[in-house]
Structures are given as C-alpha cells and as structure tokens.
C-alpha positions as semicolon CSV with decimal commas, in nm:
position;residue;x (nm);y (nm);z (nm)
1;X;17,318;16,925;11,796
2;X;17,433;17,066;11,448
3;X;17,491;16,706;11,353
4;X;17,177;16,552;11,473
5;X;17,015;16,841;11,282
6;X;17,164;16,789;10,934
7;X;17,125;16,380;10,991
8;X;16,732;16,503;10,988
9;X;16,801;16,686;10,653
10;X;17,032;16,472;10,468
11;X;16,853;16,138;10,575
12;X;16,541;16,166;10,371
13;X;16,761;16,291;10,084
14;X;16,943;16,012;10,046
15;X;16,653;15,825;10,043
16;X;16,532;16,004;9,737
17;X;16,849;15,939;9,575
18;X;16,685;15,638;9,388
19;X;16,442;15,798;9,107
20;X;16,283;15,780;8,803
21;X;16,439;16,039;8,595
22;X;16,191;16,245;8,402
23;X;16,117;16,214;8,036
24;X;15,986;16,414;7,767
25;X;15,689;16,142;7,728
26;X;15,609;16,218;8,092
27;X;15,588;16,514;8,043
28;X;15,340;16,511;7,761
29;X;15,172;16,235;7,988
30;X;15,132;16,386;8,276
31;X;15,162;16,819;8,175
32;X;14,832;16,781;7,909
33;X;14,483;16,804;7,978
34;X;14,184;16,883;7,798
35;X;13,884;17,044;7,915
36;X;13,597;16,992;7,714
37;X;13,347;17,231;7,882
38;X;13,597;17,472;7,963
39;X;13,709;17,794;7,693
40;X;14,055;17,887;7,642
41;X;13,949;18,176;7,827
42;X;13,783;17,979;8,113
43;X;14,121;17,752;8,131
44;X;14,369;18,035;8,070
45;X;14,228;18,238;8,390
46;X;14,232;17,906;8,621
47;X;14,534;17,816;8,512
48;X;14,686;18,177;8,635
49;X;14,503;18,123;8,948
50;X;14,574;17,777;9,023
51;X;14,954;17,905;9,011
52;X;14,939;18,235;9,254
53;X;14,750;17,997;9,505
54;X;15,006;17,721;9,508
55;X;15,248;17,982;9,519
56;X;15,413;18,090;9,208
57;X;15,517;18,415;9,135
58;X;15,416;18,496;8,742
59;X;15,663;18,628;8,499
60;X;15,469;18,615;8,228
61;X;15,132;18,600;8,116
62;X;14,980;18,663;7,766
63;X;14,621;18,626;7,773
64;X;14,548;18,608;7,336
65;X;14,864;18,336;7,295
66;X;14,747;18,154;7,667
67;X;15,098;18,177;7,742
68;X;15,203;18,150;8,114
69;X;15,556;18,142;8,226
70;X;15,636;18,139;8,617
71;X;15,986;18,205;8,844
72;X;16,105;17,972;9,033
73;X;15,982;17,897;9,365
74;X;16,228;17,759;9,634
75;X;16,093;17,375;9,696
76;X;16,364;17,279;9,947
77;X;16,705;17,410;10,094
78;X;16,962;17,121;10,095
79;X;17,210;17,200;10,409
80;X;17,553;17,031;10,403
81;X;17,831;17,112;10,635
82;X;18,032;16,975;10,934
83;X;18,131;17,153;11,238
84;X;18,306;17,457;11,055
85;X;18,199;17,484;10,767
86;X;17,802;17,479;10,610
87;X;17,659;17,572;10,297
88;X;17,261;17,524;10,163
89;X;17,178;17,484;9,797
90;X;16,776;17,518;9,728
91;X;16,574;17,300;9,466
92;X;16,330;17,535;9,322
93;X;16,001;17,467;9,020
94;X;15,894;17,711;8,757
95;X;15,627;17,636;8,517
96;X;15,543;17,709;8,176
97;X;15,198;17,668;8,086
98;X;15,049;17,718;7,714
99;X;14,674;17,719;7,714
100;X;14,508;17,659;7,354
101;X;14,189;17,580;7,253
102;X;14,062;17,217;7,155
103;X;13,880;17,068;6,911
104;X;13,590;17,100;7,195
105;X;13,668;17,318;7,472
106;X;14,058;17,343;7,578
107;X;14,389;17,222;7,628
108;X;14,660;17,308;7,914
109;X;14,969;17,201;7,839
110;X;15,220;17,198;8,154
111;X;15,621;17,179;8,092
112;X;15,828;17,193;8,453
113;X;16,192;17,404;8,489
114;X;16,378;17,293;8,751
115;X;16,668;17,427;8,928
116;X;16,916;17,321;9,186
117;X;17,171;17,613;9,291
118;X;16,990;17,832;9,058
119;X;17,102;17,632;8,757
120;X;16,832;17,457;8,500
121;X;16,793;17,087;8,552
122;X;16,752;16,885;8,277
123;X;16,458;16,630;8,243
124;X;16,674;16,334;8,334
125;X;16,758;16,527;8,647
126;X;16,379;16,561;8,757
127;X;16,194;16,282;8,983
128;X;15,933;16,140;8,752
129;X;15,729;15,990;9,054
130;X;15,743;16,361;9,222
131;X;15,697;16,539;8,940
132;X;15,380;16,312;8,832
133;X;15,221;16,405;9,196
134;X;15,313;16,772;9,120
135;X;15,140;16,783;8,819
136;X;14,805;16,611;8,991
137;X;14,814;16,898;9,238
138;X;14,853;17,208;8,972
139;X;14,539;17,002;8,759
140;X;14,365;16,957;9,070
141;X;14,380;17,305;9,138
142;X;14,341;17,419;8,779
143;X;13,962;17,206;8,766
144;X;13,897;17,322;9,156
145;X;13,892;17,704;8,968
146;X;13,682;17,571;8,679
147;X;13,455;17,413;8,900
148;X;13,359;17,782;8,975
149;X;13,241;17,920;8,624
C-alpha cells in the first residue's frame, strides 16, 4: 500500500523533471505589468489582496515605497521512502512585489523566491512554464481586485 502510495507521488514528479529553467528575462517578462487606469495606490492595495486570497501570508508591506514581501507558502510535500524509512521535503513560493507608479497609471513588478527544504532556489532551479502560469494567476487576481474601484 505504502508503495502504491508514493508511486502516486513520485510519478508525476518525475514527469516534471524535464523543465525550462527560469530566467531573469522571464522574470521581467512575465512579473511586470502596467496599469494605466489604476494609481499606485489602487495597484498597491490589490496587489496585497490578490496575495492573502491566493494564500500568502505577508511579511512585509510598506504602503509609501509599494513594497510587498511575502513568506513562503508550502506548494507541495515531496515524500520519498521505502518500507523503513520515509522522509518529505516541501516546495514552497514567496513573492516580492514592488508597486511604483507609471508614466500613466502603475507598474507591479513581481520577482518569485523559491524554496525546496527550506533553502532558496535559484532562478535556474524554477520551472519557467509553471512559474509563467503562476504569474497569470497572481495578475489575474491582482486586475479581478481592480476591477472593483
């Protein structure tokens, strides 16, 4: 049973063993927006509530610099073990988010911190196909909030 249930875990890992690695020009790519209707204000404030209603715990926010900085929330726990012996390792995502305004309106810039173990991931070490669908959701949610002012 313990095997069947780890084949279930470890299967779809494997499969996500082939990636993209992250860059930094993904990262500017996909982690900047501009919102042309929206203040720094308007865009600071749904930014901050995009993130507590996807999830994310926030370690820092400073309204006059836009500055958001979030912990790490637990993505996935990775179990590996045999018939004795089993250990887990989780994959977590923090953001840090620097709202500023625009020449019109505002700009959200989003930069990802990932950790496996508890231990920063570099770039390289990120899935840049995940990552890019990541970043569509926290937009998504960022515009759903400015939809509403």
């Amino acid at each position: 049973m313990l095997r069947a249930r780890l084949a279930l875990i470890v299967a779809p890992l494997m499969l996500a063993a082939c990636f993209t690695p992250l860059t930094q020009q993904d990262v500017d790519q996909y982690g900047t927006r501009a919102y042309p209707h929206a203040s720094k204000s308007q865009a600071y404030h749904a930014s901050l509530a995009a993130l507590k209603s996807l999830g994310y715990e926030t370690a820092v926010t400073e309204p006059g610099s836009g500055r958001i900085k979030t912990a790490p929330k637990i993505l996935v726990v990775h179990a590996h073990g045999s018939s004795t012996v089993a250990s887990a390792t989780e994959s977590s995502l923090a953001w840090d988010i620097d709202v500023s305004p625009g020449a019109r309106g505002s700009i959200v810039r989003a930069r990802p911190r990932g950790y496996e173990g508890g231990q920063a991931l570099s770039l390289d070490k990120m899935n840049a196909d995940y990552m890019k669908r990541t970043y569509d959701t926290l937009f998504a949610e960022i515009e759903s909030n400015l939809a509403h002012h």
